[in-house]
PDB file of C-alpha atoms and ligand atoms in Angstrom:
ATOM      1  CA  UNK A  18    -116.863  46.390 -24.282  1.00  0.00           C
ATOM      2  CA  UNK A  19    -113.415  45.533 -23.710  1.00  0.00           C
ATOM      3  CA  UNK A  20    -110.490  48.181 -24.097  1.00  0.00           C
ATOM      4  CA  UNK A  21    -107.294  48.333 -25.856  1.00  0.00           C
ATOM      5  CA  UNK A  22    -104.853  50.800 -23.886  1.00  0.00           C
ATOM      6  CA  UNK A  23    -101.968  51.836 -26.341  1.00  0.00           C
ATOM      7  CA  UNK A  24    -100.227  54.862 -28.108  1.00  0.00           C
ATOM      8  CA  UNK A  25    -102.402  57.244 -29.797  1.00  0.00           C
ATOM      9  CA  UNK A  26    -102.049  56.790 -33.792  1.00  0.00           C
ATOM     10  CA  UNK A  27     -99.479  53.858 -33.531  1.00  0.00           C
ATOM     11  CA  UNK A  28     -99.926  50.714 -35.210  1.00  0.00           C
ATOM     12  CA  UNK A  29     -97.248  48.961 -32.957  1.00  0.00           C
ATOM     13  CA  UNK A  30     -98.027  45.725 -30.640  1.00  0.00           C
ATOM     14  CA  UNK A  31    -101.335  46.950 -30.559  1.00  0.00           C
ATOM     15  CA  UNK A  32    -101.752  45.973 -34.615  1.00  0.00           C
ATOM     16  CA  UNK A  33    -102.280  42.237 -34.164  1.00  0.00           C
ATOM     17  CA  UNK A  34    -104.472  42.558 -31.872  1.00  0.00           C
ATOM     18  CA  UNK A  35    -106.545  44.881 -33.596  1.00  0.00           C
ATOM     19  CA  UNK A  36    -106.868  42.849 -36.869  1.00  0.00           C
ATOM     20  CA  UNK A  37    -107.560  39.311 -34.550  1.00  0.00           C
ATOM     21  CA  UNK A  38    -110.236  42.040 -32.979  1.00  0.00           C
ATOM     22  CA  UNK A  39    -111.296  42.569 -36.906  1.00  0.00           C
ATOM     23  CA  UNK A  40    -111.414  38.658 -38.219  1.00  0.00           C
ATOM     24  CA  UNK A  41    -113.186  37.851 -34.230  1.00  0.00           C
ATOM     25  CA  UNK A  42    -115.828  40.855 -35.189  1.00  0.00           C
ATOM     26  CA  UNK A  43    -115.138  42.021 -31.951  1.00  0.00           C
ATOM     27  CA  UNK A  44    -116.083  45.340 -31.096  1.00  0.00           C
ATOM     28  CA  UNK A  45    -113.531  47.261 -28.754  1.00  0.00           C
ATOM     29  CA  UNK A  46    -112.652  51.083 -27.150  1.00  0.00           C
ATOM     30  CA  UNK A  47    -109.301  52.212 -27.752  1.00  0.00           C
ATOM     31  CA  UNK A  48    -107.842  53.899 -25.152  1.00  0.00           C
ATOM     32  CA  UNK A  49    -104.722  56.046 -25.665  1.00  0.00           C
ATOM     33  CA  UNK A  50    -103.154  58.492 -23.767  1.00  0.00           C
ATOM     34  CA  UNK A  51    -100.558  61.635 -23.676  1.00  0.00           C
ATOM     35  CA  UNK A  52     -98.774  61.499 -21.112  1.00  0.00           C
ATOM     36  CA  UNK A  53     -97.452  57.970 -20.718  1.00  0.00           C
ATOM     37  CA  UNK A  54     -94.691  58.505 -18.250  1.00  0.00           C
ATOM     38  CA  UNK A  55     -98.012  59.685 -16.051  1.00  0.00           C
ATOM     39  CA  UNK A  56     -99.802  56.246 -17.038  1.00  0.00           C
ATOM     40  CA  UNK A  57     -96.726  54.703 -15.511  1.00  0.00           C
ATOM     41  CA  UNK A  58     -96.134  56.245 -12.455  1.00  0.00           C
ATOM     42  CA  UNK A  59    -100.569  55.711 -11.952  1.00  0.00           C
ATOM     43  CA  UNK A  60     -99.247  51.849 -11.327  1.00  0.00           C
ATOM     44  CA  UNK A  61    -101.911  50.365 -13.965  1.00  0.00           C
ATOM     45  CA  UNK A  62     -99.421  48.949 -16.236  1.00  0.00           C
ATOM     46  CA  UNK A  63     -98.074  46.270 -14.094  1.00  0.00           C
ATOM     47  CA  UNK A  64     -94.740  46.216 -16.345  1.00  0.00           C
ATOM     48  CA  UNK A  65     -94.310  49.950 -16.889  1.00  0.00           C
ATOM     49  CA  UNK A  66     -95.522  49.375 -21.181  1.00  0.00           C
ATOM     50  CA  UNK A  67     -98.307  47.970 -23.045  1.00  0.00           C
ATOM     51  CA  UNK A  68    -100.715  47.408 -24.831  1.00  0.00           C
ATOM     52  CA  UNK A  69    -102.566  46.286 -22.222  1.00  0.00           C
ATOM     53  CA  UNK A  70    -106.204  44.371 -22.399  1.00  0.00           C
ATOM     54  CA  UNK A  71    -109.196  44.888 -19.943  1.00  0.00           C
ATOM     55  CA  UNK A  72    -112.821  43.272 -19.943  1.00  0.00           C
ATOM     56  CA  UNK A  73    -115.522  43.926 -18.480  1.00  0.00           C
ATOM     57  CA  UNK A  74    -115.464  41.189 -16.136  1.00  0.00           C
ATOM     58  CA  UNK A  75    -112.298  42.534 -14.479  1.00  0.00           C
ATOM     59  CA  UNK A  76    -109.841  40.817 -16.544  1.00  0.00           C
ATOM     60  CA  UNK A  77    -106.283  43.075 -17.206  1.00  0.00           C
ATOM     61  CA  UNK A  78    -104.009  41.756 -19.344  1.00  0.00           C
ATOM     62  CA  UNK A  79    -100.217  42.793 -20.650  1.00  0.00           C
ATOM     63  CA  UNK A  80     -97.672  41.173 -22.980  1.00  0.00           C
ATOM     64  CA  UNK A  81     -99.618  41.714 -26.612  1.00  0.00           C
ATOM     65  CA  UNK A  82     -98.624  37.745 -27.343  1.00  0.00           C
ATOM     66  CA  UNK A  83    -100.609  36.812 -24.559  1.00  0.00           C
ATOM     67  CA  UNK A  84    -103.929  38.909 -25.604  1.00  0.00           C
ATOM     68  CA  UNK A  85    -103.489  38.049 -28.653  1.00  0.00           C
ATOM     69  CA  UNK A  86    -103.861  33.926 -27.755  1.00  0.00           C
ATOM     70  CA  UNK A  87    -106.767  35.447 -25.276  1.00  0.00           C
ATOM     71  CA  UNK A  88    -108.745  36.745 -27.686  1.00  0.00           C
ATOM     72  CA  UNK A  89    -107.724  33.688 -30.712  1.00  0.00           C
ATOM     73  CA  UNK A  90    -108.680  30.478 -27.796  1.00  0.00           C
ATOM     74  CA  UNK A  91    -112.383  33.129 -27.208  1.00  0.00           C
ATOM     75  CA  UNK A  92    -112.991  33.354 -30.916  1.00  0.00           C
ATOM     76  CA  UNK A  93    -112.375  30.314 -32.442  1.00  0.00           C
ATOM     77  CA  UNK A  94    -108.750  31.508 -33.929  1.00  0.00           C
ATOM     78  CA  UNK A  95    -106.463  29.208 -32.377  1.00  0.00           C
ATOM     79  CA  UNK A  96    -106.758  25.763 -34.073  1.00  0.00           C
ATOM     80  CA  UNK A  97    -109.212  23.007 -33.123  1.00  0.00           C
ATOM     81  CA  UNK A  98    -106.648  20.618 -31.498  1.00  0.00           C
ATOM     82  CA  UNK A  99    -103.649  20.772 -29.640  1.00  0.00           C
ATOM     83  CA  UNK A 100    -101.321  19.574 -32.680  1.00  0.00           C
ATOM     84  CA  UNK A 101    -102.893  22.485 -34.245  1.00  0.00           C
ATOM     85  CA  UNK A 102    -102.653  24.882 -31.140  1.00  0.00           C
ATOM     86  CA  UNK A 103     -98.930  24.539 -31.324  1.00  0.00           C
ATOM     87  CA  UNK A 104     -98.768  25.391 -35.162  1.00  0.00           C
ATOM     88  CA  UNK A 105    -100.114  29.142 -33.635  1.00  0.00           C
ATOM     89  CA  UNK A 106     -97.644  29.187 -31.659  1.00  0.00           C
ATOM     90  CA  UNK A 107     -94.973  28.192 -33.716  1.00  0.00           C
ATOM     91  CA  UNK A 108     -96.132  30.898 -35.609  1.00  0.00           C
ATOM     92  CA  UNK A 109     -96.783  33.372 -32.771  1.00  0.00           C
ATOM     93  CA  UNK A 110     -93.077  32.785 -32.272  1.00  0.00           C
ATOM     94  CA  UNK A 111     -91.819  33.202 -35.264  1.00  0.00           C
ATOM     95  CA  UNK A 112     -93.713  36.565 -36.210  1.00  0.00           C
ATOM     96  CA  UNK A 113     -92.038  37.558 -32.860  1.00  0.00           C
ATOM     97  CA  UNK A 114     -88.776  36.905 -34.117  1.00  0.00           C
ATOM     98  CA  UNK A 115     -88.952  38.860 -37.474  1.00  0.00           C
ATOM     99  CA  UNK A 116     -89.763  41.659 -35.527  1.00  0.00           C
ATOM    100  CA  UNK A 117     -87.279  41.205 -33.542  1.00  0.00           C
ATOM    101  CA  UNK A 118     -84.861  41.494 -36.492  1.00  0.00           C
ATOM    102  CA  UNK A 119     -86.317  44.988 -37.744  1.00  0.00           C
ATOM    103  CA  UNK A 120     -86.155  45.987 -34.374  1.00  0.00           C
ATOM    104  CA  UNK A 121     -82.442  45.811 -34.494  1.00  0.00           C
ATOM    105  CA  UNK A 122     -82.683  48.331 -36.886  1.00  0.00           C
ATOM    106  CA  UNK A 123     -84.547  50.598 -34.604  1.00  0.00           C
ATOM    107  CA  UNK A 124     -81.681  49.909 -31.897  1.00  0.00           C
ATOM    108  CA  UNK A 125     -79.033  50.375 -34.080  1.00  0.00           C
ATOM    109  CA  UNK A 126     -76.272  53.416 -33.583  1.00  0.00           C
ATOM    110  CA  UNK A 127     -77.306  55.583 -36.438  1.00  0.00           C
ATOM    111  CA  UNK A 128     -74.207  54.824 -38.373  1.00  0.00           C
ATOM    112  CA  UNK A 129     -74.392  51.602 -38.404  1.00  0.00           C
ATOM    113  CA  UNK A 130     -78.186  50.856 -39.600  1.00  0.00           C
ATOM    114  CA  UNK A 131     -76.987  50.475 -43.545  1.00  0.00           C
ATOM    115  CA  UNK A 132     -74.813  47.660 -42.515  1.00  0.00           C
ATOM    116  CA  UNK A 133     -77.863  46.231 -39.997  1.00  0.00           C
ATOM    117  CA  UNK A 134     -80.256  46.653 -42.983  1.00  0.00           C
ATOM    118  CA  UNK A 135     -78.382  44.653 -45.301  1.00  0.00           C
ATOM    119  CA  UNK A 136     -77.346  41.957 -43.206  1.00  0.00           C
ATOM    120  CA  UNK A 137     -81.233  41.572 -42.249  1.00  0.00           C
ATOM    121  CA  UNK A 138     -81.851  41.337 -46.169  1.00  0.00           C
ATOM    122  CA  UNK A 139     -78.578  38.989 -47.156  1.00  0.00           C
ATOM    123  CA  UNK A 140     -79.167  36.497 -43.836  1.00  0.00           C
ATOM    124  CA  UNK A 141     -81.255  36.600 -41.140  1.00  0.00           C
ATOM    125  CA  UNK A 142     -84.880  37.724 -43.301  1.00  0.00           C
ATOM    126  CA  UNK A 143     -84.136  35.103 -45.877  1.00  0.00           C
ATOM    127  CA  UNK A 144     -83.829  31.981 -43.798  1.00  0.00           C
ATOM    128  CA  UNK A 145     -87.040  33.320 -41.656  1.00  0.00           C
ATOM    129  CA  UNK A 146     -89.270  33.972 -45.419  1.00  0.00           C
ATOM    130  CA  UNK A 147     -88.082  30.576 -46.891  1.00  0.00           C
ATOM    131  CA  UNK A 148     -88.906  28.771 -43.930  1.00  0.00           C
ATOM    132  CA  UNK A 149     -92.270  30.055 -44.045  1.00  0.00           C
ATOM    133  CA  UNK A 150     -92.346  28.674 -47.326  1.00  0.00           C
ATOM    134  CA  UNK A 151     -91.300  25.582 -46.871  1.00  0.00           C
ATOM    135  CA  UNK A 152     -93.445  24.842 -43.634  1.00  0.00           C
ATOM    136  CA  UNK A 153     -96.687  25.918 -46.119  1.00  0.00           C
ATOM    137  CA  UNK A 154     -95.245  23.669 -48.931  1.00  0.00           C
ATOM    138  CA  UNK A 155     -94.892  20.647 -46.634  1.00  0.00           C
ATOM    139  CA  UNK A 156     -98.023  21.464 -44.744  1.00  0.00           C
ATOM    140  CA  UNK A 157    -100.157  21.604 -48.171  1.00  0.00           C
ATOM    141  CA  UNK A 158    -102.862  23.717 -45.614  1.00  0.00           C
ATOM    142  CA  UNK A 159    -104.613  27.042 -46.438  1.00  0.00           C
ATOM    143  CA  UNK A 160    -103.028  28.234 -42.968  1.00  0.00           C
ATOM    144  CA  UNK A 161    -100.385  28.077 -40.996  1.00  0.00           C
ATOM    145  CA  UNK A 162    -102.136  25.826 -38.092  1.00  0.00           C
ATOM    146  CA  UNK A 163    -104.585  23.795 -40.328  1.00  0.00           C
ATOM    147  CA  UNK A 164    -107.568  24.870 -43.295  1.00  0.00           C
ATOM    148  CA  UNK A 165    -108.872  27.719 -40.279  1.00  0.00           C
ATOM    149  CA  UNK A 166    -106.863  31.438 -40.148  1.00  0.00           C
ATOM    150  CA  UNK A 167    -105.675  31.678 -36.590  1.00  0.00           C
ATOM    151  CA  UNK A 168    -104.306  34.364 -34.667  1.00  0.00           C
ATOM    152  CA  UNK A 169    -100.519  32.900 -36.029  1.00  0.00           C
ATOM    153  CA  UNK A 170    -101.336  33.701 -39.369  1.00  0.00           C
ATOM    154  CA  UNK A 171    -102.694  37.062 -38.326  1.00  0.00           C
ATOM    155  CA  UNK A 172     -99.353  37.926 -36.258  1.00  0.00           C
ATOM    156  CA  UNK A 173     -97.022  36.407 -38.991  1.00  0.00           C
ATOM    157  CA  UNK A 174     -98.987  38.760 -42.014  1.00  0.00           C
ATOM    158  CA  UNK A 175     -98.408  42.141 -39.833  1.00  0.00           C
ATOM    159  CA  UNK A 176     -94.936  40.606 -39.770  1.00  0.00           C
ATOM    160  CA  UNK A 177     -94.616  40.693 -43.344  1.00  0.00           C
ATOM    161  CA  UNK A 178     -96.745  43.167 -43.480  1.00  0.00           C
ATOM    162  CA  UNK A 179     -94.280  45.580 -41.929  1.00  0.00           C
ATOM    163  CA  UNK A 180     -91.408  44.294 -44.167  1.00  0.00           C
ATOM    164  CA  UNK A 181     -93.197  45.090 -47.206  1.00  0.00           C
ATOM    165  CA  UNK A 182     -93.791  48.766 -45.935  1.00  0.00           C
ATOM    166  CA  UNK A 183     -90.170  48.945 -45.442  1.00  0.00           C
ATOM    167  CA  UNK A 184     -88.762  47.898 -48.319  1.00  0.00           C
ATOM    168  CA  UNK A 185     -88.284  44.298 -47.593  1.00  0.00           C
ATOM    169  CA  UNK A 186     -90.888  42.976 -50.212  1.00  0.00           C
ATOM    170  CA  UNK A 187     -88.717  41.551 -52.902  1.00  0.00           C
ATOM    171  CA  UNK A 188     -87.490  39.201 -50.458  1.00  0.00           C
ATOM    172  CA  UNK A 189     -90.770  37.235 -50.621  1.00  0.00           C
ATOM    173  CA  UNK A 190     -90.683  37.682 -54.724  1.00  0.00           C
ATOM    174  CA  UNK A 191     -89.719  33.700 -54.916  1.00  0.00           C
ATOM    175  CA  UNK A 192     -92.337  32.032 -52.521  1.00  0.00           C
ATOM    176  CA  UNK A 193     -95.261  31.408 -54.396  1.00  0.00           C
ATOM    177  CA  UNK A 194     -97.050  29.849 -51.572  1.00  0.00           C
ATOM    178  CA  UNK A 195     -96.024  32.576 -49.032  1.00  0.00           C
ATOM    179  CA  UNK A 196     -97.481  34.988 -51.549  1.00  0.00           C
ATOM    180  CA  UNK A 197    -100.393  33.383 -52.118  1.00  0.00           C
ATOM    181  CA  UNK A 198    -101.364  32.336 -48.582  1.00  0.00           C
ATOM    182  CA  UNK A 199    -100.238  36.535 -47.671  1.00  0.00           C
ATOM    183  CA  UNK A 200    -103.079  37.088 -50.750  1.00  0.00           C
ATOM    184  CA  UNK A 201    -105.582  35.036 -48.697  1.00  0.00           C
ATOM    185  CA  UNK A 202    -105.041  36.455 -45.242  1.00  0.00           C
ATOM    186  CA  UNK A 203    -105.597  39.724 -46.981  1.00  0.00           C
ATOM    187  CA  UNK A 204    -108.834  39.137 -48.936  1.00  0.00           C
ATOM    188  CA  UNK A 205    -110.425  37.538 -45.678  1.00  0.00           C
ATOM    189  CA  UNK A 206    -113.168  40.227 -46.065  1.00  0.00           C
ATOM    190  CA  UNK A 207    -112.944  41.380 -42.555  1.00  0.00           C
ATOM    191  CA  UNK A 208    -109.090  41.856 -42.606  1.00  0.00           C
ATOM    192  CA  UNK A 209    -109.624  43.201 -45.991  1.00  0.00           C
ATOM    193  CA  UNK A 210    -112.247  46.013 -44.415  1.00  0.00           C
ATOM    194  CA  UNK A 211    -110.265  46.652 -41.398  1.00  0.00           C
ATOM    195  CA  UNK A 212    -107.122  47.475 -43.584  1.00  0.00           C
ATOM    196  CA  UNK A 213    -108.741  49.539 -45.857  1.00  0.00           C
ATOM    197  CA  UNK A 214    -110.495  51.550 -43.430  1.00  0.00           C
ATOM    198  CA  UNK A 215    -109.777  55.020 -42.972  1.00  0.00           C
ATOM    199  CA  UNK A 216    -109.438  54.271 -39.283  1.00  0.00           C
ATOM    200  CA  UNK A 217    -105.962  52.010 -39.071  1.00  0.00           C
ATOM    201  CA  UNK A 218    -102.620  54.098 -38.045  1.00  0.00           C
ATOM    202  CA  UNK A 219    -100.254  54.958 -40.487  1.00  0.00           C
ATOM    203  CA  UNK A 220     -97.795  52.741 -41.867  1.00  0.00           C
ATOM    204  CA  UNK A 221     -94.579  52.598 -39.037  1.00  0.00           C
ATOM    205  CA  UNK A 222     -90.885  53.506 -40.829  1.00  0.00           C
ATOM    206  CA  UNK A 223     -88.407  52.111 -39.520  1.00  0.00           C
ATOM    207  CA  UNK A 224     -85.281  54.446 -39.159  1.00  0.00           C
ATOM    208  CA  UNK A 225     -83.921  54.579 -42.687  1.00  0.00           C
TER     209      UNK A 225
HETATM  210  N1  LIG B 304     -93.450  41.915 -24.423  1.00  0.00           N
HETATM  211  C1  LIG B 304     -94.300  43.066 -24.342  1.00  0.00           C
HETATM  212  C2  LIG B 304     -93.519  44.301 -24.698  1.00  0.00           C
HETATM  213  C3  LIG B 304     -94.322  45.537 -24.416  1.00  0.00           C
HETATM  214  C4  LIG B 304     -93.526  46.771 -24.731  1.00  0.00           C
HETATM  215  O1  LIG B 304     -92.278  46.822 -24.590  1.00  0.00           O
HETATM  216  N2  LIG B 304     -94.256  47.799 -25.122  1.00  0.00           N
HETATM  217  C5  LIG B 304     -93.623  49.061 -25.417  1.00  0.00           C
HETATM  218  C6  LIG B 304     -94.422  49.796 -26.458  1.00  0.00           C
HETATM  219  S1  LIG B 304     -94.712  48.860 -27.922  1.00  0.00           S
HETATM  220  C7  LIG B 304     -93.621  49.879 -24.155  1.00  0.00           C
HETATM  221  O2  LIG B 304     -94.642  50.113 -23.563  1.00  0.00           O
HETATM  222  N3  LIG B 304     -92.429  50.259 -23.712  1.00  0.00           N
HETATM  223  C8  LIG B 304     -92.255  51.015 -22.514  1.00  0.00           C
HETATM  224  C9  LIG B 304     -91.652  52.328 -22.774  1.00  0.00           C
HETATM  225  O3  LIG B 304     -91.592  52.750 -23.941  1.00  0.00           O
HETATM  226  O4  LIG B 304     -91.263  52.970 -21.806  1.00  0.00           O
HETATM  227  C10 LIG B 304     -95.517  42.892 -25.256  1.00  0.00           C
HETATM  228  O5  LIG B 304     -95.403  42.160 -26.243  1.00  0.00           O
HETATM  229  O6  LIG B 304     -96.569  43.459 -24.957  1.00  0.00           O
END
């Protein structure tokens, strides 16, 4: 069975992955750990930070983008065509870079998160939500790479996911068909078990 190696009780990188694992039906061990400076210093991480992937066959992977595409080109969740391949990753991308703009909330001086908060909600959230909008609107598909879920779409709803839980959500009041296609991704009846389960991590706050 192949093992996820991350934080104990943190949804984190590790989340995508685990709901790709969930729409794939593939079963895997989580591994987690206490003392990660340890983990570190055992030379197992080959860059120091994880998640990291392993099979049974040998295979360790790092960078949670790149397990992620692993597990969607194994499973059937990365397009059937190259044209649609690089829809994933134009959506693989841009999940990436919503993150990155909470995270600058989480690397903000203390004092000035209010200030990094709002600008996230007046600018830089806005032109990321409507573009996701528009790309579905002029795509007229189900998904984000074509009429199959792929591991973009998957990556792009934790996105928003984590935007909703932290207090971003009205910012996606005005895009019906970002709404809607969030409303599929969540009733896929896999996704829809995993997240209801008892078993996902808590809900991660970003620093108020
Ligand atoms: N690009 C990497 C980033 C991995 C990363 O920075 N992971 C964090 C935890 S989410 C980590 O292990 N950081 C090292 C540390 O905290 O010392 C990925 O996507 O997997």
């Amino acid at each position: 069975m192949p093992k996820l190696v991350y934080f104990p009780s943190l949804r984190g990188r590790a989340e995508v992955i685990r709901l790709a694992a969930a729409e794939a039906g593939l079963k895997f061990e989580e591994e987690t750990f206490t003392d990660f400076p340890a983990l570190k210093a055992s030379g197992r991480l080959p860059f120091q930070a994880v998640p990291m992937w392993e099979e049974d066959d040998g295979l360790k992977l790092v960078q949670s983008n790149a397990i992620l595409q692993h597990i969607g080109r194994a499973h059937g969740l990365y397009g059937s065509s190259p044209r649609e391949a690089a829809l994933v990753d134009q959506a693989l991308w841009t999940a990436e870079d919503i993150r990155n703009e909470y995270r600058k909330i989480q690397t903000a001086e203390p004092a000035k998160r209010a200030d990094v908060r709002a600008e996230l909600i007046s600018k830089h959230l806005p032109r990321f939500f409507s573009g996701l909008e528009r790309l579905l609107a002029a795509a007229g598909t189900p998904y984000f790479a074509g009429q199959n879920v792929s591991v973009g779409d998957l990556a792009l709803w934790y996105a928003l996911e984590l935007g909703r839980d932290n207090g971003f959500g009205a910012l996606l009041a005005d895009l019906p068909k970002l709404n809607a296609w969030y409303d599929r991704v969540a009733a896929r009846p896999k996704i829809a078990e995993y997240v209801k389960s008892p078993a996902r991590h808590p809900v991660f706050k970003l620093p108020a």
